[in-house]
Amino acid sequence: MSKKSSNKAAIQKAQQEIPEELQEIEEDLVSLNPEIFKGVPLKKKMEILHSISVVSIQHKSHSGPLPDADTLIKYNSVIPEGADRIMKMAEVQQVHRMKMEDKVITSQSSQSKLGQIFGLIIGIVGIGSGTFLAAMGETTVGGIIAGGTVVSLVSVFVIGKNIQKENKDE
């Protein structure tokens, strides 16, 4: 028997003695450095692999309204129909959120229309009053009232557009 085949037999025998979870760690380490366990006795190798398995920390993170499938399965094992209850909760929350967004959009739209209507009324009254006063001989006062009305309405629209632009950029 050659030296290579005796080494393979020794490696296979050693791997049979190493638990499966430790074999995975060993494979990972050997893939990084093939010579990492060269000359290390089996007992010492087992101690090293065991200590790494104990020290190994698994970090799992999740983002979103629903947990991942493994977590849902665990919920099912602890709470009867737990995964189904979580799915229903997420669906109900989604419907609620969509209704609220619809209400907000409708409310903002009606506020915008009301603002435009009241702005039109103020503009007509202000310009009409200024025109009336100017026609009655009070040209200075009429000009100030009509001009002030136009300037204030234009500034409100310009400021409103700037605020919308800033909110859109954020």
PDB file of N, CA, C and O in Angstrom, residues 62-140:
ATOM      1  N   HIS A  62     -33.207  40.564   9.524  1.00  0.00           N
ATOM      2  CA  HIS A  62     -34.347  40.524   8.618  1.00  0.00           C
ATOM      3  C   HIS A  62     -34.963  41.907   8.556  1.00  0.00           C
ATOM      4  O   HIS A  62     -35.018  42.620   9.552  1.00  0.00           O
ATOM      5  N   SER A  63     -35.424  42.246   7.388  1.00  0.00           N
ATOM      6  CA  SER A  63     -36.085  43.525   7.222  1.00  0.00           C
ATOM      7  C   SER A  63     -37.381  43.288   6.460  1.00  0.00           C
ATOM      8  O   SER A  63     -37.388  42.573   5.468  1.00  0.00           O
ATOM      9  N   GLY A  64     -38.437  43.875   6.924  1.00  0.00           N
ATOM     10  CA  GLY A  64     -39.709  43.733   6.237  1.00  0.00           C
ATOM     11  C   GLY A  64     -40.818  43.373   7.200  1.00  0.00           C
ATOM     12  O   GLY A  64     -40.579  43.093   8.369  1.00  0.00           O
ATOM     13  N   PRO A  65     -42.034  43.346   6.687  1.00  0.00           N
ATOM     14  CA  PRO A  65     -43.169  43.101   7.574  1.00  0.00           C
ATOM     15  C   PRO A  65     -43.313  41.643   8.008  1.00  0.00           C
ATOM     16  O   PRO A  65     -43.914  41.378   9.025  1.00  0.00           O
ATOM     17  N   LEU A  66     -42.747  40.716   7.252  1.00  0.00           N
ATOM     18  CA  LEU A  66     -42.902  39.301   7.574  1.00  0.00           C
ATOM     19  C   LEU A  66     -41.566  38.663   7.925  1.00  0.00           C
ATOM     20  O   LEU A  66     -40.546  39.000   7.321  1.00  0.00           O
ATOM     21  N   PRO A  67     -41.568  37.722   8.871  1.00  0.00           N
ATOM     22  CA  PRO A  67     -40.329  36.992   9.158  1.00  0.00           C
ATOM     23  C   PRO A  67     -39.998  36.018   8.022  1.00  0.00           C
ATOM     24  O   PRO A  67     -40.854  35.720   7.178  1.00  0.00           O
ATOM     25  N   ASP A  68     -38.770  35.526   8.007  1.00  0.00           N
ATOM     26  CA  ASP A  68     -38.372  34.569   6.967  1.00  0.00           C
ATOM     27  C   ASP A  68     -39.075  33.230   7.207  1.00  0.00           C
ATOM     28  O   ASP A  68     -39.686  32.999   8.241  1.00  0.00           O
ATOM     29  N   ALA A  69     -38.972  32.344   6.230  1.00  0.00           N
ATOM     30  CA  ALA A  69     -39.697  31.071   6.259  1.00  0.00           C
ATOM     31  C   ALA A  69     -39.313  30.205   7.471  1.00  0.00           C
ATOM     32  O   ALA A  69     -40.185  29.586   8.101  1.00  0.00           O
ATOM     33  N   ASP A  70     -38.010  30.170   7.801  1.00  0.00           N
ATOM     34  CA  ASP A  70     -37.579  29.358   8.946  1.00  0.00           C
ATOM     35  C   ASP A  70     -38.234  29.837  10.241  1.00  0.00           C
ATOM     36  O   ASP A  70     -38.671  29.035  11.067  1.00  0.00           O
ATOM     37  N   THR A  71     -38.311  31.134  10.414  1.00  0.00           N
ATOM     38  CA  THR A  71     -38.927  31.695  11.618  1.00  0.00           C
ATOM     39  C   THR A  71     -40.421  31.380  11.646  1.00  0.00           C
ATOM     40  O   THR A  71     -40.966  31.070  12.706  1.00  0.00           O
ATOM     41  N   LEU A  72     -41.067  31.469  10.478  1.00  0.00           N
ATOM     42  CA  LEU A  72     -42.491  31.127  10.430  1.00  0.00           C
ATOM     43  C   LEU A  72     -42.724  29.671  10.831  1.00  0.00           C
ATOM     44  O   LEU A  72     -43.678  29.359  11.549  1.00  0.00           O
ATOM     45  N   ILE A  73     -41.845  28.790  10.374  1.00  0.00           N
ATOM     46  CA  ILE A  73     -41.961  27.373  10.738  1.00  0.00           C
ATOM     47  C   ILE A  73     -41.805  27.209  12.251  1.00  0.00           C
ATOM     48  O   ILE A  73     -42.547  26.454  12.883  1.00  0.00           O
ATOM     49  N   LYS A  74     -40.872  27.950  12.838  1.00  0.00           N
ATOM     50  CA  LYS A  74     -40.684  27.869  14.295  1.00  0.00           C
ATOM     51  C   LYS A  74     -41.909  28.402  15.035  1.00  0.00           C
ATOM     52  O   LYS A  74     -42.300  27.858  16.057  1.00  0.00           O
ATOM     53  N   TYR A  75     -42.511  29.487  14.515  1.00  0.00           N
ATOM     54  CA  TYR A  75     -43.738  29.992  15.138  1.00  0.00           C
ATOM     55  C   TYR A  75     -44.827  28.924  15.104  1.00  0.00           C
ATOM     56  O   TYR A  75     -45.566  28.741  16.067  1.00  0.00           O
ATOM     57  N   ASN A  76     -44.941  28.225  13.975  1.00  0.00           N
ATOM     58  CA  ASN A  76     -45.943  27.170  13.845  1.00  0.00           C
ATOM     59  C   ASN A  76     -45.726  26.059  14.864  1.00  0.00           C
ATOM     60  O   ASN A  76     -46.680  25.462  15.344  1.00  0.00           O
ATOM     61  N   SER A  77     -44.476  25.772  15.193  1.00  0.00           N
ATOM     62  CA  SER A  77     -44.208  24.700  16.150  1.00  0.00           C
ATOM     63  C   SER A  77     -44.526  25.127  17.579  1.00  0.00           C
ATOM     64  O   SER A  77     -44.822  24.294  18.425  1.00  0.00           O
ATOM     65  N   VAL A  78     -44.511  26.421  17.860  1.00  0.00           N
ATOM     66  CA  VAL A  78     -44.779  26.922  19.211  1.00  0.00           C
ATOM     67  C   VAL A  78     -46.241  27.324  19.382  1.00  0.00           C
ATOM     68  O   VAL A  78     -46.870  27.014  20.395  1.00  0.00           O
ATOM     69  N   ILE A  79     -46.784  28.013  18.385  1.00  0.00           N
ATOM     70  CA  ILE A  79     -48.160  28.508  18.443  1.00  0.00           C
ATOM     71  C   ILE A  79     -48.960  27.796  17.356  1.00  0.00           C
ATOM     72  O   ILE A  79     -48.564  27.840  16.191  1.00  0.00           O
ATOM     73  N   PRO A  80     -50.070  27.167  17.705  1.00  0.00           N
ATOM     74  CA  PRO A  80     -50.870  26.512  16.668  1.00  0.00           C
ATOM     75  C   PRO A  80     -51.283  27.517  15.591  1.00  0.00           C
ATOM     76  O   PRO A  80     -51.814  28.580  15.899  1.00  0.00           O
ATOM     77  N   GLU A  81     -50.996  27.199  14.336  1.00  0.00           N
ATOM     78  CA  GLU A  81     -51.286  28.057  13.188  1.00  0.00           C
ATOM     79  C   GLU A  81     -50.667  29.450  13.342  1.00  0.00           C
ATOM     80  O   GLU A  81     -51.223  30.454  12.894  1.00  0.00           O
ATOM     81  N   GLY A  82     -49.510  29.516  13.986  1.00  0.00           N
ATOM     82  CA  GLY A  82     -48.838  30.799  14.231  1.00  0.00           C
ATOM     83  C   GLY A  82     -48.461  31.515  12.948  1.00  0.00           C
ATOM     84  O   GLY A  82     -48.631  32.731  12.831  1.00  0.00           O
ATOM     85  N   ALA A  83     -47.943  30.767  11.976  1.00  0.00           N
ATOM     86  CA  ALA A  83     -47.535  31.395  10.715  1.00  0.00           C
ATOM     87  C   ALA A  83     -48.743  31.977   9.997  1.00  0.00           C
ATOM     88  O   ALA A  83     -48.682  33.093   9.466  1.00  0.00           O
ATOM     89  N   ASP A  84     -49.862  31.262   9.999  1.00  0.00           N
ATOM     90  CA  ASP A  84     -51.080  31.756   9.349  1.00  0.00           C
ATOM     91  C   ASP A  84     -51.576  33.021  10.036  1.00  0.00           C
ATOM     92  O   ASP A  84     -51.998  33.981   9.377  1.00  0.00           O
ATOM     93  N   ARG A  85     -51.505  33.041  11.353  1.00  0.00           N
ATOM     94  CA  ARG A  85     -51.933  34.230  12.106  1.00  0.00           C
ATOM     95  C   ARG A  85     -51.044  35.429  11.778  1.00  0.00           C
ATOM     96  O   ARG A  85     -51.542  36.549  11.637  1.00  0.00           O
ATOM     97  N   ILE A  86     -49.751  35.196  11.642  1.00  0.00           N
ATOM     98  CA  ILE A  86     -48.831  36.289  11.295  1.00  0.00           C
ATOM     99  C   ILE A  86     -49.121  36.797   9.890  1.00  0.00           C
ATOM    100  O   ILE A  86     -49.136  38.007   9.643  1.00  0.00           O
ATOM    101  N   MET A  87     -49.376  35.883   8.954  1.00  0.00           N
ATOM    102  CA  MET A  87     -49.689  36.287   7.579  1.00  0.00           C
ATOM    103  C   MET A  87     -50.980  37.105   7.546  1.00  0.00           C
ATOM    104  O   MET A  87     -51.049  38.136   6.869  1.00  0.00           O
ATOM    105  N   LYS A  88     -52.004  36.663   8.278  1.00  0.00           N
ATOM    106  CA  LYS A  88     -53.265  37.410   8.321  1.00  0.00           C
ATOM    107  C   LYS A  88     -53.050  38.792   8.921  1.00  0.00           C
ATOM    108  O   LYS A  88     -53.622  39.782   8.451  1.00  0.00           O
ATOM    109  N   MET A  89     -52.222  38.867   9.975  1.00  0.00           N
ATOM    110  CA  MET A  89     -51.941  40.151  10.605  1.00  0.00           C
ATOM    111  C   MET A  89     -51.272  41.100   9.601  1.00  0.00           C
ATOM    112  O   MET A  89     -51.635  42.277   9.500  1.00  0.00           O
ATOM    113  N   ALA A  90     -50.327  40.586   8.831  1.00  0.00           N
ATOM    114  CA  ALA A  90     -49.646  41.415   7.836  1.00  0.00           C
ATOM    115  C   ALA A  90     -50.614  41.875   6.750  1.00  0.00           C
ATOM    116  O   ALA A  90     -50.568  43.024   6.298  1.00  0.00           O
ATOM    117  N   GLU A  91     -51.511  40.987   6.325  1.00  0.00           N
ATOM    118  CA  GLU A  91     -52.491  41.344   5.296  1.00  0.00           C
ATOM    119  C   GLU A  91     -53.454  42.417   5.800  1.00  0.00           C
ATOM    120  O   GLU A  91     -53.763  43.373   5.095  1.00  0.00           O
ATOM    121  N   VAL A  92     -53.929  42.270   7.040  1.00  0.00           N
ATOM    122  CA  VAL A  92     -54.837  43.259   7.622  1.00  0.00           C
ATOM    123  C   VAL A  92     -54.133  44.609   7.747  1.00  0.00           C
ATOM    124  O   VAL A  92     -54.701  45.660   7.435  1.00  0.00           O
ATOM    125  N   GLN A  93     -52.874  44.583   8.173  1.00  0.00           N
ATOM    126  CA  GLN A  93     -52.102  45.817   8.315  1.00  0.00           C
ATOM    127  C   GLN A  93     -51.914  46.493   6.960  1.00  0.00           C
ATOM    128  O   GLN A  93     -52.004  47.717   6.847  1.00  0.00           O
ATOM    129  N   GLN A  94     -51.679  45.712   5.924  1.00  0.00           N
ATOM    130  CA  GLN A  94     -51.490  46.274   4.585  1.00  0.00           C
ATOM    131  C   GLN A  94     -52.782  46.942   4.099  1.00  0.00           C
ATOM    132  O   GLN A  94     -52.747  48.050   3.560  1.00  0.00           O
ATOM    133  N   VAL A  95     -53.921  46.285   4.298  1.00  0.00           N
ATOM    134  CA  VAL A  95     -55.199  46.871   3.893  1.00  0.00           C
ATOM    135  C   VAL A  95     -55.443  48.168   4.660  1.00  0.00           C
ATOM    136  O   VAL A  95     -55.849  49.184   4.076  1.00  0.00           O
ATOM    137  N   HIS A  96     -55.170  48.157   5.966  1.00  0.00           N
ATOM    138  CA  HIS A  96     -55.347  49.365   6.786  1.00  0.00           C
ATOM    139  C   HIS A  96     -54.449  50.498   6.287  1.00  0.00           C
ATOM    140  O   HIS A  96     -54.904  51.642   6.147  1.00  0.00           O
ATOM    141  N   ARG A  97     -53.186  50.179   6.025  1.00  0.00           N
ATOM    142  CA  ARG A  97     -52.244  51.207   5.561  1.00  0.00           C
ATOM    143  C   ARG A  97     -52.706  51.800   4.228  1.00  0.00           C
ATOM    144  O   ARG A  97     -52.641  53.011   4.019  1.00  0.00           O
ATOM    145  N   MET A  98     -53.195  50.957   3.323  1.00  0.00           N
ATOM    146  CA  MET A  98     -53.658  51.444   2.027  1.00  0.00           C
ATOM    147  C   MET A  98     -54.888  52.342   2.181  1.00  0.00           C
ATOM    148  O   MET A  98     -55.007  53.361   1.493  1.00  0.00           O
ATOM    149  N   LYS A  99     -55.801  51.986   3.091  1.00  0.00           N
ATOM    150  CA  LYS A  99     -56.971  52.836   3.346  1.00  0.00           C
ATOM    151  C   LYS A  99     -56.546  54.195   3.905  1.00  0.00           C
ATOM    152  O   LYS A  99     -57.083  55.235   3.509  1.00  0.00           O
ATOM    153  N   MET A 100     -55.594  54.162   4.838  1.00  0.00           N
ATOM    154  CA  MET A 100     -55.118  55.419   5.430  1.00  0.00           C
ATOM    155  C   MET A 100     -54.440  56.297   4.381  1.00  0.00           C
ATOM    156  O   MET A 100     -54.654  57.514   4.355  1.00  0.00           O
ATOM    157  N   GLU A 101     -53.625  55.701   3.523  1.00  0.00           N
ATOM    158  CA  GLU A 101     -52.972  56.472   2.465  1.00  0.00           C
ATOM    159  C   GLU A 101     -54.011  57.072   1.526  1.00  0.00           C
ATOM    160  O   GLU A 101     -53.883  58.216   1.100  1.00  0.00           O
ATOM    161  N   ASP A 102     -55.059  56.319   1.218  1.00  0.00           N
ATOM    162  CA  ASP A 102     -56.125  56.825   0.353  1.00  0.00           C
ATOM    163  C   ASP A 102     -56.824  58.010   1.005  1.00  0.00           C
ATOM    164  O   ASP A 102     -57.111  59.022   0.347  1.00  0.00           O
ATOM    165  N   LYS A 103     -57.106  57.910   2.319  1.00  0.00           N
ATOM    166  CA  LYS A 103     -57.746  59.016   3.037  1.00  0.00           C
ATOM    167  C   LYS A 103     -56.855  60.257   3.047  1.00  0.00           C
ATOM    168  O   LYS A 103     -57.340  61.374   2.865  1.00  0.00           O
ATOM    169  N   VAL A 104     -55.559  60.058   3.264  1.00  0.00           N
ATOM    170  CA  VAL A 104     -54.630  61.192   3.299  1.00  0.00           C
ATOM    171  C   VAL A 104     -54.583  61.882   1.938  1.00  0.00           C
ATOM    172  O   VAL A 104     -54.640  63.109   1.845  1.00  0.00           O
ATOM    173  N   ILE A 105     -54.501  61.097   0.874  1.00  0.00           N
ATOM    174  CA  ILE A 105     -54.448  61.675  -0.471  1.00  0.00           C
ATOM    175  C   ILE A 105     -55.737  62.427  -0.782  1.00  0.00           C
ATOM    176  O   ILE A 105     -55.706  63.547  -1.308  1.00  0.00           O
ATOM    177  N   THR A 106     -56.884  61.845  -0.445  1.00  0.00           N
ATOM    178  CA  THR A 106     -58.170  62.501  -0.682  1.00  0.00           C
ATOM    179  C   THR A 106     -58.263  63.800   0.113  1.00  0.00           C
ATOM    180  O   THR A 106     -58.699  64.828  -0.405  1.00  0.00           O
ATOM    181  N   SER A 107     -57.827  63.762   1.367  1.00  0.00           N
ATOM    182  CA  SER A 107     -57.863  64.945   2.225  1.00  0.00           C
ATOM    183  C   SER A 107     -56.954  66.050   1.680  1.00  0.00           C
ATOM    184  O   SER A 107     -57.345  67.220   1.628  1.00  0.00           O
ATOM    185  N   GLN A 108     -55.754  65.686   1.274  1.00  0.00           N
ATOM    186  CA  GLN A 108     -54.828  66.688   0.734  1.00  0.00           C
ATOM    187  C   GLN A 108     -55.368  67.302  -0.549  1.00  0.00           C
ATOM    188  O   GLN A 108     -55.237  68.503  -0.777  1.00  0.00           O
ATOM    189  N   SER A 109     -56.006  66.482  -1.363  1.00  0.00           N
ATOM    190  CA  SER A 109     -56.576  66.974  -2.616  1.00  0.00           C
ATOM    191  C   SER A 109     -57.710  67.965  -2.352  1.00  0.00           C
ATOM    192  O   SER A 109     -57.778  69.030  -2.972  1.00  0.00           O
ATOM    193  N   SER A 110     -58.597  67.621  -1.396  1.00  0.00           N
ATOM    194  CA  SER A 110     -59.709  68.537  -1.093  1.00  0.00           C
ATOM    195  C   SER A 110     -59.201  69.818  -0.439  1.00  0.00           C
ATOM    196  O   SER A 110     -59.726  70.903  -0.700  1.00  0.00           O
ATOM    197  N   GLN A 111     -58.154  69.713   0.400  1.00  0.00           N
ATOM    198  CA  GLN A 111     -57.574  70.920   1.003  1.00  0.00           C
ATOM    199  C   GLN A 111     -56.986  71.823  -0.075  1.00  0.00           C
ATOM    200  O   GLN A 111     -57.135  73.048  -0.024  1.00  0.00           O
ATOM    201  N   SER A 112     -56.350  71.234  -1.044  1.00  0.00           N
ATOM    202  CA  SER A 112     -55.760  72.003  -2.130  1.00  0.00           C
ATOM    203  C   SER A 112     -56.844  72.715  -2.931  1.00  0.00           C
ATOM    204  O   SER A 112     -56.716  73.903  -3.258  1.00  0.00           O
ATOM    205  N   LYS A 113     -57.934  72.002  -3.231  1.00  0.00           N
ATOM    206  CA  LYS A 113     -59.040  72.620  -3.980  1.00  0.00           C
ATOM    207  C   LYS A 113     -59.670  73.757  -3.188  1.00  0.00           C
ATOM    208  O   LYS A 113     -59.948  74.823  -3.732  1.00  0.00           O
ATOM    209  N   LEU A 114     -59.891  73.522  -1.873  1.00  0.00           N
ATOM    210  CA  LEU A 114     -60.471  74.576  -1.031  1.00  0.00           C
ATOM    211  C   LEU A 114     -59.556  75.798  -0.985  1.00  0.00           C
ATOM    212  O   LEU A 114     -60.026  76.939  -1.048  1.00  0.00           O
ATOM    213  N   GLY A 115     -58.261  75.552  -0.877  1.00  0.00           N
ATOM    214  CA  GLY A 115     -57.307  76.661  -0.858  1.00  0.00           C
ATOM    215  C   GLY A 115     -57.365  77.474  -2.139  1.00  0.00           C
ATOM    216  O   GLY A 115     -57.327  78.718  -2.114  1.00  0.00           O
ATOM    217  N   GLN A 116     -57.490  76.805  -3.261  1.00  0.00           N
ATOM    218  CA  GLN A 116     -57.579  77.513  -4.535  1.00  0.00           C
ATOM    219  C   GLN A 116     -58.887  78.302  -4.643  1.00  0.00           C
ATOM    220  O   GLN A 116     -58.900  79.434  -5.128  1.00  0.00           O
ATOM    221  N   ILE A 117     -59.984  77.686  -4.169  1.00  0.00           N
ATOM    222  CA  ILE A 117     -61.271  78.384  -4.221  1.00  0.00           C
ATOM    223  C   ILE A 117     -61.247  79.627  -3.340  1.00  0.00           C
ATOM    224  O   ILE A 117     -61.658  80.721  -3.763  1.00  0.00           O
ATOM    225  N   PHE A 118     -60.743  79.472  -2.089  1.00  0.00           N
ATOM    226  CA  PHE A 118     -60.672  80.637  -1.199  1.00  0.00           C
ATOM    227  C   PHE A 118     -59.697  81.682  -1.734  1.00  0.00           C
ATOM    228  O   PHE A 118     -59.939  82.891  -1.599  1.00  0.00           O
ATOM    229  N   GLY A 119     -58.615  81.231  -2.350  1.00  0.00           N
ATOM    230  CA  GLY A 119     -57.685  82.181  -2.970  1.00  0.00           C
ATOM    231  C   GLY A 119     -58.348  82.957  -4.090  1.00  0.00           C
ATOM    232  O   GLY A 119     -58.148  84.178  -4.234  1.00  0.00           O
ATOM    233  N   LEU A 120     -59.158  82.282  -4.890  1.00  0.00           N
ATOM    234  CA  LEU A 120     -59.897  82.946  -5.970  1.00  0.00           C
ATOM    235  C   LEU A 120     -60.869  83.977  -5.406  1.00  0.00           C
ATOM    236  O   LEU A 120     -60.939  85.112  -5.899  1.00  0.00           O
ATOM    237  N   ILE A 121     -61.583  83.574  -4.335  1.00  0.00           N
ATOM    238  CA  ILE A 121     -62.541  84.499  -3.718  1.00  0.00           C
ATOM    239  C   ILE A 121     -61.819  85.730  -3.173  1.00  0.00           C
ATOM    240  O   ILE A 121     -62.243  86.875  -3.396  1.00  0.00           O
ATOM    241  N   ILE A 122     -60.722  85.516  -2.452  1.00  0.00           N
ATOM    242  CA  ILE A 122     -59.952  86.635  -1.899  1.00  0.00           C
ATOM    243  C   ILE A 122     -59.440  87.525  -3.027  1.00  0.00           C
ATOM    244  O   ILE A 122     -59.479  88.765  -2.942  1.00  0.00           O
ATOM    245  N   GLY A 123     -58.933  86.888  -4.100  1.00  0.00           N
ATOM    246  CA  GLY A 123     -58.423  87.666  -5.238  1.00  0.00           C
ATOM    247  C   GLY A 123     -59.504  88.509  -5.883  1.00  0.00           C
ATOM    248  O   GLY A 123     -59.293  89.703  -6.170  1.00  0.00           O
ATOM    249  N   ILE A 124     -60.672  87.910  -6.122  1.00  0.00           N
ATOM    250  CA  ILE A 124     -61.776  88.660  -6.753  1.00  0.00           C
ATOM    251  C   ILE A 124     -62.233  89.810  -5.863  1.00  0.00           C
ATOM    252  O   ILE A 124     -62.433  90.948  -6.329  1.00  0.00           O
ATOM    253  N   VAL A 125     -62.402  89.528  -4.555  1.00  0.00           N
ATOM    254  CA  VAL A 125     -62.840  90.572  -3.622  1.00  0.00           C
ATOM    255  C   VAL A 125     -61.797  91.686  -3.534  1.00  0.00           C
ATOM    256  O   VAL A 125     -62.122  92.887  -3.592  1.00  0.00           O
ATOM    257  N   GLY A 126     -60.498  91.298  -3.394  1.00  0.00           N
ATOM    258  CA  GLY A 126     -59.444  92.313  -3.263  1.00  0.00           C
ATOM    259  C   GLY A 126     -59.297  93.156  -4.520  1.00  0.00           C
ATOM    260  O   GLY A 126     -59.251  94.400  -4.446  1.00  0.00           O
ATOM    261  N   ILE A 127     -59.230  92.518  -5.661  1.00  0.00           N
ATOM    262  CA  ILE A 127     -59.076  93.263  -6.924  1.00  0.00           C
ATOM    263  C   ILE A 127     -60.354  94.056  -7.218  1.00  0.00           C
ATOM    264  O   ILE A 127     -60.301  95.216  -7.654  1.00  0.00           O
ATOM    265  N   GLY A 128     -61.520  93.446  -6.941  1.00  0.00           N
ATOM    266  CA  GLY A 128     -62.795  94.156  -7.151  1.00  0.00           C
ATOM    267  C   GLY A 128     -62.907  95.379  -6.261  1.00  0.00           C
ATOM    268  O   GLY A 128     -63.340  96.459  -6.712  1.00  0.00           O
ATOM    269  N   SER A 129     -62.501  95.218  -4.988  1.00  0.00           N
ATOM    270  CA  SER A 129     -62.548  96.359  -4.059  1.00  0.00           C
ATOM    271  C   SER A 129     -61.603  97.462  -4.511  1.00  0.00           C
ATOM    272  O   SER A 129     -61.956  98.653  -4.495  1.00  0.00           O
ATOM    273  N   GLY A 130     -60.407  97.065  -4.908  1.00  0.00           N
ATOM    274  CA  GLY A 130     -59.444  98.064  -5.375  1.00  0.00           C
ATOM    275  C   GLY A 130     -59.937  98.768  -6.629  1.00  0.00           C
ATOM    276  O   GLY A 130     -59.807 100.001  -6.753  1.00  0.00           O
ATOM    277  N   THR A 131     -60.521  98.023  -7.543  1.00  0.00           N
ATOM    278  CA  THR A 131     -61.061  98.604  -8.781  1.00  0.00           C
ATOM    279  C   THR A 131     -62.232  99.539  -8.457  1.00  0.00           C
ATOM    280  O   THR A 131     -62.339 100.638  -9.013  1.00  0.00           O
ATOM    281  N   PHE A 132     -63.104  99.103  -7.547  1.00  0.00           N
ATOM    282  CA  PHE A 132     -64.234  99.937  -7.144  1.00  0.00           C
ATOM    283  C   PHE A 132     -63.752 101.253  -6.535  1.00  0.00           C
ATOM    284  O   PHE A 132     -64.250 102.326  -6.870  1.00  0.00           O
ATOM    285  N   LEU A 133     -62.776 101.146  -5.591  1.00  0.00           N
ATOM    286  CA  LEU A 133     -62.244 102.363  -4.957  1.00  0.00           C
ATOM    287  C   LEU A 133     -61.585 103.271  -5.989  1.00  0.00           C
ATOM    288  O   LEU A 133     -61.732 104.501  -5.931  1.00  0.00           O
ATOM    289  N   ALA A 134     -60.844 102.687  -6.942  1.00  0.00           N
ATOM    290  CA  ALA A 134     -60.208 103.501  -7.974  1.00  0.00           C
ATOM    291  C   ALA A 134     -61.263 104.188  -8.840  1.00  0.00           C
ATOM    292  O   ALA A 134     -61.102 105.360  -9.226  1.00  0.00           O
ATOM    293  N   ALA A 135     -62.359 103.492  -9.141  1.00  0.00           N
ATOM    294  CA  ALA A 135     -63.431 104.072  -9.951  1.00  0.00           C
ATOM    295  C   ALA A 135     -64.149 105.181  -9.197  1.00  0.00           C
ATOM    296  O   ALA A 135     -64.670 106.121  -9.810  1.00  0.00           O
ATOM    297  N   MET A 136     -64.160 105.099  -7.853  1.00  0.00           N
ATOM    298  CA  MET A 136     -64.820 106.112  -7.030  1.00  0.00           C
ATOM    299  C   MET A 136     -63.909 107.302  -6.765  1.00  0.00           C
ATOM    300  O   MET A 136     -64.286 108.229  -6.063  1.00  0.00           O
ATOM    301  N   GLY A 137     -62.701 107.285  -7.305  1.00  0.00           N
ATOM    302  CA  GLY A 137     -61.815 108.430  -7.160  1.00  0.00           C
ATOM    303  C   GLY A 137     -60.675 108.212  -6.187  1.00  0.00           C
ATOM    304  O   GLY A 137     -59.785 109.063  -6.066  1.00  0.00           O
ATOM    305  N   GLU A 138     -60.653 107.128  -5.485  1.00  0.00           N
ATOM    306  CA  GLU A 138     -59.565 106.817  -4.545  1.00  0.00           C
ATOM    307  C   GLU A 138     -58.556 105.919  -5.254  1.00  0.00           C
ATOM    308  O   GLU A 138     -58.382 104.749  -4.921  1.00  0.00           O
ATOM    309  N   THR A 139     -57.879 106.467  -6.248  1.00  0.00           N
ATOM    310  CA  THR A 139     -56.975 105.661  -7.074  1.00  0.00           C
ATOM    311  C   THR A 139     -55.787 105.110  -6.286  1.00  0.00           C
ATOM    312  O   THR A 139     -55.369 103.968  -6.504  1.00  0.00           O
ATOM    313  N   THR A 140     -55.239 105.893  -5.374  1.00  0.00           N
ATOM    314  CA  THR A 140     -54.078 105.430  -4.605  1.00  0.00           C
ATOM    315  C   THR A 140     -54.464 104.260  -3.704  1.00  0.00           C
ATOM    316  O   THR A 140     -53.804 103.214  -3.709  1.00  0.00           O
TER     317      THR A 140
END
